[in-house]
Short mmCIF file of C-alpha atoms and ligand atoms in Angstrom, two decimals:
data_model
loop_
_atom_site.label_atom_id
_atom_site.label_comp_id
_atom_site.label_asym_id
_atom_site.label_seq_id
_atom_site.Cartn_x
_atom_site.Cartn_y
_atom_site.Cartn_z
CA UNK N 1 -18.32 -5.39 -13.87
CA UNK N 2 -18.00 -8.80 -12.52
CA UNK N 3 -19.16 -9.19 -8.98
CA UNK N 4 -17.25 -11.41 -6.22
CA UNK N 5 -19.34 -13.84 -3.11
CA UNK N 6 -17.74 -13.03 0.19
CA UNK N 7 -20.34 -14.84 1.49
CA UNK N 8 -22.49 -16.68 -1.18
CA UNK N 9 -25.56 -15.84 -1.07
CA UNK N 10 -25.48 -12.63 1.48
CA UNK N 11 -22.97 -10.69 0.20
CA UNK N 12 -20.79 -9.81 -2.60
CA UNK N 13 -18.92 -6.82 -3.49
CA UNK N 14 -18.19 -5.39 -7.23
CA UNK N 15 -14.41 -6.91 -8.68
CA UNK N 16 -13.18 -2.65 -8.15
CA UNK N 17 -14.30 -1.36 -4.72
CA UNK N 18 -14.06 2.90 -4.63
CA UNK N 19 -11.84 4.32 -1.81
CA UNK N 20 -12.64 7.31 0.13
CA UNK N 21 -9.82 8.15 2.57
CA UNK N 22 -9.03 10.93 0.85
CA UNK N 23 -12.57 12.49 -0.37
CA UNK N 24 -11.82 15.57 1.91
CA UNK N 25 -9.15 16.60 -0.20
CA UNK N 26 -11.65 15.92 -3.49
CA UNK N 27 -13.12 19.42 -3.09
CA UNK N 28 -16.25 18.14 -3.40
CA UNK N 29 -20.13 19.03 -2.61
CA UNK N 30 -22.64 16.44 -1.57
CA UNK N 31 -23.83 16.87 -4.38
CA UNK N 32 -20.88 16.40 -6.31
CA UNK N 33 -20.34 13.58 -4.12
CA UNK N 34 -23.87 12.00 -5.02
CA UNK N 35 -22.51 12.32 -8.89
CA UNK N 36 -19.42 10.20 -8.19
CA UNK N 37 -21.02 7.43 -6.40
CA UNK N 38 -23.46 7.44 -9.13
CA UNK N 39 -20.83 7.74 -11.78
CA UNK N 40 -19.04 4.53 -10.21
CA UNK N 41 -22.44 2.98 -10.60
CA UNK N 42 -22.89 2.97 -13.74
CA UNK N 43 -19.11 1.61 -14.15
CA UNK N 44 -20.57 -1.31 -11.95
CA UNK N 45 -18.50 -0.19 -8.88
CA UNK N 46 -21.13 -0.86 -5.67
CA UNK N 47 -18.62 -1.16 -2.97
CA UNK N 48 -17.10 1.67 -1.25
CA UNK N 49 -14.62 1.99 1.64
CA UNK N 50 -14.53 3.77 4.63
CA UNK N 51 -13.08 4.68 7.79
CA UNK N 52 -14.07 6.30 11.00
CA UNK N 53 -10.60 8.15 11.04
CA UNK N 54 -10.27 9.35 7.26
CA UNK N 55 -10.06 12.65 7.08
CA UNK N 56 -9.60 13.01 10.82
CA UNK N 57 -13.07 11.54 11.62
CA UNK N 58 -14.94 14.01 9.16
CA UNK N 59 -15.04 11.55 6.23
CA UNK N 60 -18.06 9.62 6.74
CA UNK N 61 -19.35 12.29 7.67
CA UNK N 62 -18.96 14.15 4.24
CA UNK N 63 -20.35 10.89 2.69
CA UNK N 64 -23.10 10.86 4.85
CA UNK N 65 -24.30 14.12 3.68
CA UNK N 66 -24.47 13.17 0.01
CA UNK N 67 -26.56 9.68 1.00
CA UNK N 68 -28.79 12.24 3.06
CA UNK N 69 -29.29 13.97 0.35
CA UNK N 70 -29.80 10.97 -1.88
CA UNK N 71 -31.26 8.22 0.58
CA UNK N 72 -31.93 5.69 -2.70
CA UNK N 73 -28.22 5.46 -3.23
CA UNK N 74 -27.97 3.39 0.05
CA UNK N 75 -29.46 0.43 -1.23
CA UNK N 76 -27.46 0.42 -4.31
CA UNK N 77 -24.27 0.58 -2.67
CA UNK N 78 -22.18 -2.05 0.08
CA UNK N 79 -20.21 0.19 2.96
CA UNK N 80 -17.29 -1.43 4.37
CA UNK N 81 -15.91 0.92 7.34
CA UNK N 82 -13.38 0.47 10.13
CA UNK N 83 -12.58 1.35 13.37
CA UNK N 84 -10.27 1.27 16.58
CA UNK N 85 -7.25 3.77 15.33
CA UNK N 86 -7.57 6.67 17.25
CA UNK N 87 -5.01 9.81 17.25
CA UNK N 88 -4.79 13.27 18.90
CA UNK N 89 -7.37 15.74 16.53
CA UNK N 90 -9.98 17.54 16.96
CA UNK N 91 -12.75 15.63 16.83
CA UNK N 92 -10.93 13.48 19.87
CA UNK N 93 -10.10 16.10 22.32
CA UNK N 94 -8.94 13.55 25.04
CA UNK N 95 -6.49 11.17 23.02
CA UNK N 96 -3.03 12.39 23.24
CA UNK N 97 -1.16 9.49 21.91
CA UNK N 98 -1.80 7.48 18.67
CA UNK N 99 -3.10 4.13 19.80
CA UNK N 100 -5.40 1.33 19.01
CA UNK N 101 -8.66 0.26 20.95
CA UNK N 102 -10.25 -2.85 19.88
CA UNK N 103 -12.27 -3.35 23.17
CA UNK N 104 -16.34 -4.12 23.02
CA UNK N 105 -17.61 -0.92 24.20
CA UNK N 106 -15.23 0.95 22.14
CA UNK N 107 -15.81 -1.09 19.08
CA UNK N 108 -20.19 -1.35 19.38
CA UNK N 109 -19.87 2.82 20.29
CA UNK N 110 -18.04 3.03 17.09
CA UNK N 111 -19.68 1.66 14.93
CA UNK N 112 -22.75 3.21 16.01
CA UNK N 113 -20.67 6.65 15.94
CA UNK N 114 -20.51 5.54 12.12
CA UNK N 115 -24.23 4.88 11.75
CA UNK N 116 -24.95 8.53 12.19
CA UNK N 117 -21.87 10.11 10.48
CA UNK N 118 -22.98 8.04 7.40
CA UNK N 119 -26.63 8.44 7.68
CA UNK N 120 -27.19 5.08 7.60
CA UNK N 121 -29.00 2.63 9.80
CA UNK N 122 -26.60 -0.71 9.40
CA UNK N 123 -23.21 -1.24 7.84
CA UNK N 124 -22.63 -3.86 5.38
CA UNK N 125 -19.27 -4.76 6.98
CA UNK N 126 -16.64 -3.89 9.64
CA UNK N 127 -13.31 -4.14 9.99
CA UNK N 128 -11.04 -3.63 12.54
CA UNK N 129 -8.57 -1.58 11.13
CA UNK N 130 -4.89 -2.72 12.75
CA UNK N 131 -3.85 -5.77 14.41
CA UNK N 132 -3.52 -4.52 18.07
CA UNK N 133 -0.99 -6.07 20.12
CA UNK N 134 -3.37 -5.63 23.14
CA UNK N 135 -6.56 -6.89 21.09
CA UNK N 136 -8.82 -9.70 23.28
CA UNK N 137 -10.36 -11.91 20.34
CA UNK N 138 -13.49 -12.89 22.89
CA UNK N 139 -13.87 -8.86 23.46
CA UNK N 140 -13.97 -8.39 19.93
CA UNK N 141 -16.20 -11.64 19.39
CA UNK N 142 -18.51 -9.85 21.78
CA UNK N 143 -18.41 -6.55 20.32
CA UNK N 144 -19.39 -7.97 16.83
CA UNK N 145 -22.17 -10.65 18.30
CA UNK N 146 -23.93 -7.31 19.79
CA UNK N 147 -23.62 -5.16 16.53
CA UNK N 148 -25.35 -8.66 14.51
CA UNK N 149 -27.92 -9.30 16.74
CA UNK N 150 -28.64 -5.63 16.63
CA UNK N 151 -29.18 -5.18 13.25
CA UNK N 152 -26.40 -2.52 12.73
CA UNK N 153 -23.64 -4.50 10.97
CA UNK N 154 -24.28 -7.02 8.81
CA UNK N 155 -20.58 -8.84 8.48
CA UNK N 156 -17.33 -8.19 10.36
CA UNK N 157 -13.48 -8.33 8.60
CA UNK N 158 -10.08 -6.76 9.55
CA UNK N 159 -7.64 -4.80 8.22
CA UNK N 160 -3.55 -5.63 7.86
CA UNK N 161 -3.42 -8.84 9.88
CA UNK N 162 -1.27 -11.48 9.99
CA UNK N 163 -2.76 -15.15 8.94
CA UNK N 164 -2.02 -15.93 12.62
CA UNK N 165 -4.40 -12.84 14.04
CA UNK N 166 -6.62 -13.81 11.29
CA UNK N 167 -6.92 -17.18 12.34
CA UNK N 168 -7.14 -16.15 16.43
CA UNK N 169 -10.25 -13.51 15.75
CA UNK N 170 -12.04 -16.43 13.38
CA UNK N 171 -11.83 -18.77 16.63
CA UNK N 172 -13.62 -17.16 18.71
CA UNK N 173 -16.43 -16.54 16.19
CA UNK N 174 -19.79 -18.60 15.22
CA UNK N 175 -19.95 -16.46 11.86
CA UNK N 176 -16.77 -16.44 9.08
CA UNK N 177 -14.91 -13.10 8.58
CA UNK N 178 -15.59 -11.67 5.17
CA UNK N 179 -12.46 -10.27 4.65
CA UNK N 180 -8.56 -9.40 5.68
CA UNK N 181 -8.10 -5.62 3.62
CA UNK N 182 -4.53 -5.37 2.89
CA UNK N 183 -1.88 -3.17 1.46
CA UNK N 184 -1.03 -5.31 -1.92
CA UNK N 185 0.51 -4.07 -4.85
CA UNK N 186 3.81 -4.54 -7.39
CA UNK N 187 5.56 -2.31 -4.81
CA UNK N 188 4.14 -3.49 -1.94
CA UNK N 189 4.28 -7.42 -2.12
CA UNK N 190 5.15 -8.49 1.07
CA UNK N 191 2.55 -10.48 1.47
CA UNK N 192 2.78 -12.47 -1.92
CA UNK N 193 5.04 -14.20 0.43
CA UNK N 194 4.93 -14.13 3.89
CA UNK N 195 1.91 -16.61 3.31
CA UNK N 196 -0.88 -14.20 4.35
CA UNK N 197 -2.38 -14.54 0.70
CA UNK N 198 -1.65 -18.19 0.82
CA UNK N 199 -3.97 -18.22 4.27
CA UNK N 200 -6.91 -16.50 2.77
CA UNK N 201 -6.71 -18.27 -0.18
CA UNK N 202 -6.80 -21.58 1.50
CA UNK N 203 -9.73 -20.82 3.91
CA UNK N 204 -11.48 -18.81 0.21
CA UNK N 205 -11.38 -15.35 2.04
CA UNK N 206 -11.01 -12.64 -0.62
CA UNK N 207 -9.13 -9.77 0.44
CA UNK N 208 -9.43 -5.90 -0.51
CA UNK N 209 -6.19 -4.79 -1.87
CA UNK N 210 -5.52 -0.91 -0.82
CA UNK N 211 -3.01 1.37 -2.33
CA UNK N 212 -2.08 -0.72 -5.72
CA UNK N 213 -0.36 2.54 -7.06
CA UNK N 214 1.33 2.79 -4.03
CA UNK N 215 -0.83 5.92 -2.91
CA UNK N 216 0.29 7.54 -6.15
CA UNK N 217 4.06 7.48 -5.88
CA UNK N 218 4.10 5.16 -8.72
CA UNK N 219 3.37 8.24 -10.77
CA UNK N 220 6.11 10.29 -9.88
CA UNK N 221 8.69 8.54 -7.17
CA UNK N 222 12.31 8.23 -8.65
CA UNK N 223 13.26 5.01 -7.18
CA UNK N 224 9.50 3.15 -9.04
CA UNK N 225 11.37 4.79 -12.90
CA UNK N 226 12.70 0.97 -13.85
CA UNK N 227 8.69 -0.07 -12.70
CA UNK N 228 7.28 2.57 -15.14
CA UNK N 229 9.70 1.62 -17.76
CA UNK N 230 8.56 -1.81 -17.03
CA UNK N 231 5.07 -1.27 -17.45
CA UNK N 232 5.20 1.02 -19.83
CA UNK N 233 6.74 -1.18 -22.50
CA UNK N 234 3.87 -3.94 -20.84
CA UNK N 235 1.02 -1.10 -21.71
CA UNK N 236 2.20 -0.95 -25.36
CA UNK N 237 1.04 -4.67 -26.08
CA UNK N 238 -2.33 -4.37 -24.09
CA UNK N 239 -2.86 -1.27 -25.29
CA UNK N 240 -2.88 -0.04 -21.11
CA UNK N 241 -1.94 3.04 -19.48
CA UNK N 242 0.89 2.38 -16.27
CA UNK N 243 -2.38 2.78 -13.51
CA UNK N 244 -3.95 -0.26 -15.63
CA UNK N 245 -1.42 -2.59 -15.90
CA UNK N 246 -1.04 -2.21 -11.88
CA UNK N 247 -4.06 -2.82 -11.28
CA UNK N 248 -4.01 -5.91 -13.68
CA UNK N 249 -0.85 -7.11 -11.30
CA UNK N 250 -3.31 -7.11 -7.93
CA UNK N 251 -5.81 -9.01 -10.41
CA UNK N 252 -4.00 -11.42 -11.52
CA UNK N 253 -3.49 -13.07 -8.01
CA UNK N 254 -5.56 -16.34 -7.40
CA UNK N 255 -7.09 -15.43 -3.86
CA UNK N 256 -9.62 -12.70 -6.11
CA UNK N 257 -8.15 -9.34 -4.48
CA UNK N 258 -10.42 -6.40 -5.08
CA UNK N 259 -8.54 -3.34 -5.74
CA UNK N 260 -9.59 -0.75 -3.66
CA UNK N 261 -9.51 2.76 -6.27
CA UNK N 262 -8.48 5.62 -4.45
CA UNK N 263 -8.69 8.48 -7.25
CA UNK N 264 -11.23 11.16 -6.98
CA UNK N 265 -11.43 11.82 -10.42
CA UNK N 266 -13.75 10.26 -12.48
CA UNK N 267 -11.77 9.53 -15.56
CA UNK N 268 -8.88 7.96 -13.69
CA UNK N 269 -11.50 5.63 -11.95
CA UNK N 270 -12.78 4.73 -15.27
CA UNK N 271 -9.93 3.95 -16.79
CA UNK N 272 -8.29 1.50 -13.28
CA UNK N 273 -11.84 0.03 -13.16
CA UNK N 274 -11.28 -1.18 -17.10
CA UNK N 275 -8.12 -3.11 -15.80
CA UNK N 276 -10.33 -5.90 -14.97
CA UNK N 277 -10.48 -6.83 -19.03
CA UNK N 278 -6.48 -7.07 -18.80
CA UNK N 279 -4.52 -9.92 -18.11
CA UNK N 280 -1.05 -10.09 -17.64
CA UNK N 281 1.24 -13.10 -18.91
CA UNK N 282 3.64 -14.42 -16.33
CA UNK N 283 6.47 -13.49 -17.57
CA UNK N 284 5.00 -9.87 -17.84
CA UNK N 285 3.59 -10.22 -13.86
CA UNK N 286 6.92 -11.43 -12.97
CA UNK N 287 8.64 -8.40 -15.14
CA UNK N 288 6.62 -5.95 -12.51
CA UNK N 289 7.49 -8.02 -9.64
CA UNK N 290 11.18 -7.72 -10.76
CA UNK N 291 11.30 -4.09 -11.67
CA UNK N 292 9.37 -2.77 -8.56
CA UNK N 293 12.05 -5.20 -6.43
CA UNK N 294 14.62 -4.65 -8.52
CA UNK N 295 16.05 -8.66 -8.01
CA UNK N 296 14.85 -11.41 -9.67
CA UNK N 297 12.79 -14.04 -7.72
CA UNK N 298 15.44 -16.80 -7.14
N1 NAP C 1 -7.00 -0.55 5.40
C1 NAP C 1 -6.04 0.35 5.39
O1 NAP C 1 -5.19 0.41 6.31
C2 NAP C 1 -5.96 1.30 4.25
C3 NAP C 1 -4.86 2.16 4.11
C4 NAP C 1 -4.82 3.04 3.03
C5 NAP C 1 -5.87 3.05 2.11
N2 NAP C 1 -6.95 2.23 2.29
C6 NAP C 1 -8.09 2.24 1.32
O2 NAP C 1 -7.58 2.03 0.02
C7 NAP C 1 -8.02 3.10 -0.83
C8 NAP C 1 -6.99 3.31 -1.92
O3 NAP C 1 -5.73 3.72 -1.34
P1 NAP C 1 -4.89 4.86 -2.04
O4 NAP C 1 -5.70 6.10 -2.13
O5 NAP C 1 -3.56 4.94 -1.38
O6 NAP C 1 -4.80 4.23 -3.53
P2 NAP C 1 -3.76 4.46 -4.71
O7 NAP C 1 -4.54 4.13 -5.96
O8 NAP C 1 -2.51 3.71 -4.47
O9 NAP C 1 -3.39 6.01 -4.70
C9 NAP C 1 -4.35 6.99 -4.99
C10 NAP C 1 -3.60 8.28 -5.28
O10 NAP C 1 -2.98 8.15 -6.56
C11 NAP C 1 -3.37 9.25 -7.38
N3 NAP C 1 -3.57 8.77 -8.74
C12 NAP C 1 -4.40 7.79 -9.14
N4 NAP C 1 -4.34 7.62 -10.47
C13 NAP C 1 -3.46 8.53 -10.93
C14 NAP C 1 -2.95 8.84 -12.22
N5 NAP C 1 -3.38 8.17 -13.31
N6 NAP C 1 -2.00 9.82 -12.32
C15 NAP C 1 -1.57 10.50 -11.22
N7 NAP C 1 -2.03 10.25 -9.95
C16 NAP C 1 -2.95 9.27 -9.82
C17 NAP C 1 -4.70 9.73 -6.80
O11 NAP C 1 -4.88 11.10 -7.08
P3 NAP C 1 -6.26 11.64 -7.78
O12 NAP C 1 -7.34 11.51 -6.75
O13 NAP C 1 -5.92 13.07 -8.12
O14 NAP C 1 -6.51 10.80 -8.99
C18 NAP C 1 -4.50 9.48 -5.31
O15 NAP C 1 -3.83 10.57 -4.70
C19 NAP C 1 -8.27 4.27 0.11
O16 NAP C 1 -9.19 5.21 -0.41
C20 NAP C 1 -8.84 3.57 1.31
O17 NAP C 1 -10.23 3.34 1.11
C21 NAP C 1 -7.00 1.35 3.33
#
């Protein structure tokens, strides 16, 4: 599996990154958990994605258990994590509203919070995981300088922002942001145009793409039938199945977006991390575009 620089020299991440948002619905051991990492090892996939709230703040934990109970695996693997969403659950007895909180205590307590769920004494990135309308770039800037110098995280990145927040977070930093993680997919392309791509691209920032199959509704959702008709006919001449060919579409964009797998099953994972040896024409990229849209670009 072909590996991308974030940061050349210090860090790169493997072309497919594995999801885990939804590994407490995988029914899954640790030790079934230690299988799958190592599974996605052997398919070349190192990176895997995480946040404090998955799962309702239990999913690192799970995770953490099966590294516990295989400590090598850390050094074999890159953890991206996020933070700053918080919502009324159990683990968070005091929120009663869904909000954001993107302030430097908040942020540096965490992180560390996700140190110990994961077992693990540094992350290798973190984002912040929404744009928040009431974020203070130098608070953040602060947050992230203490985590660094600390020894905890190694790089910092952010989740669904705009080029403009993008560009506000990056100036008030002495270090580059590794990464903006974003929803991308053939029905989710708003920003193939709304320049965000364009942004990252310019400044050589490459972004995680998260739900390419559109968090599985591309497998079953009426209005996406002209899409799998569409890609169907597509995965007769490359010889693809319709999760493929999607994931070709994210990898055909020049910026270098890693899709982010979300399947908990093995076979699917090795089949969407095989997408990487597909590439679309543009007439057949601009096919997908079309059906998932249903309009033609102008
Ligand atoms: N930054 C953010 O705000 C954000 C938001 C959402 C997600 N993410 C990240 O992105 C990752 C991927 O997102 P996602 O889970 O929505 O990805 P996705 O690939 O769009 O959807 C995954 C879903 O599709 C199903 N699926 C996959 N292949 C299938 C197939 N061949 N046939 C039928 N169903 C299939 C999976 O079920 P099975 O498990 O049964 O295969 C799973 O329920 C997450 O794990 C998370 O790490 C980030």
């Amino acid at each position: 599996m072909q590996r991308v620089n974030l940061i050349p020299g210090q860090l790169s991440f493997s072309r497919m990154v594995q999801g885990y948002w939804r590994l407490t619905d995988w029914n899954m051991q640790a030790q079934d958990v230690v299988r799958f990492v190592e599974q996605g090892l052997e398919l070349g996939i190192t990176t895997t994605d995480h946040a404090d709230v998955y799962g309702a703040f239990s999913e690192e934990g799970m995770f953490g258990q099966a590294l516990k109970l295989a400590p090598g695996l850390r050094d074999k693997i890159e953890i991206v994590s996020k933070c700053g969403i918080l919502f009324p659950c159990e683990r968070l007895p005091d929120v009663n509203v869904v909000h954001y909180n993107n302030e430097t205590d908040y942020i540096v307590s965490a992180a560390e919070r996700s140190l110990r769920e994961l077992h693990t004494d540094y992350l290798d990135v973190l984002l912040i995981h929404r744009p928040d309308p009431l974020m203070d770039a130098d608070a953040v800037a602060e947050a992230f300088s203490r985590l660094q110098q600390a020894g905890k995280v190694k790089h910092f990145g952010v989740s669904n922002f705009s080029a403009a927040k993008f560009a506000l977070l990056q100036s008030r930093l002495d270090f580059p942001l590794v990464t903006n993680q974003l929803e991308i997919s053939a029905v989710h392309s708003d920003y193939l145009f709304d320049g965000n791509l364009d942004y990252l691209q310019q400044h050589r920032v490459v972004p995680m793409a998260w739900s390419c199959l559109g968090g599985g509704g591309v497998f079953h959702d009426f209005q996406y039938k002209a899409l799998r008709d569409c890609a169907a006919s597509i995965g007769e001449q490359h010889n693809a199945s319709l999760d493929q060919v999607l994931m070709a579409f994210v990898l055909a964009l020049p910026c270098q977006a890693l899709p982010i797998i979300g399947s908990g099953n093995i076979e699917r994972v090795r089949q969407q991390a095989a997408a990487v040896d597909i590439q679309l024409t543009r007439q057949q990229w601009f096919s997908l575009l079309e059906a998932a849209r249903g309009y033609t670009v102008p």
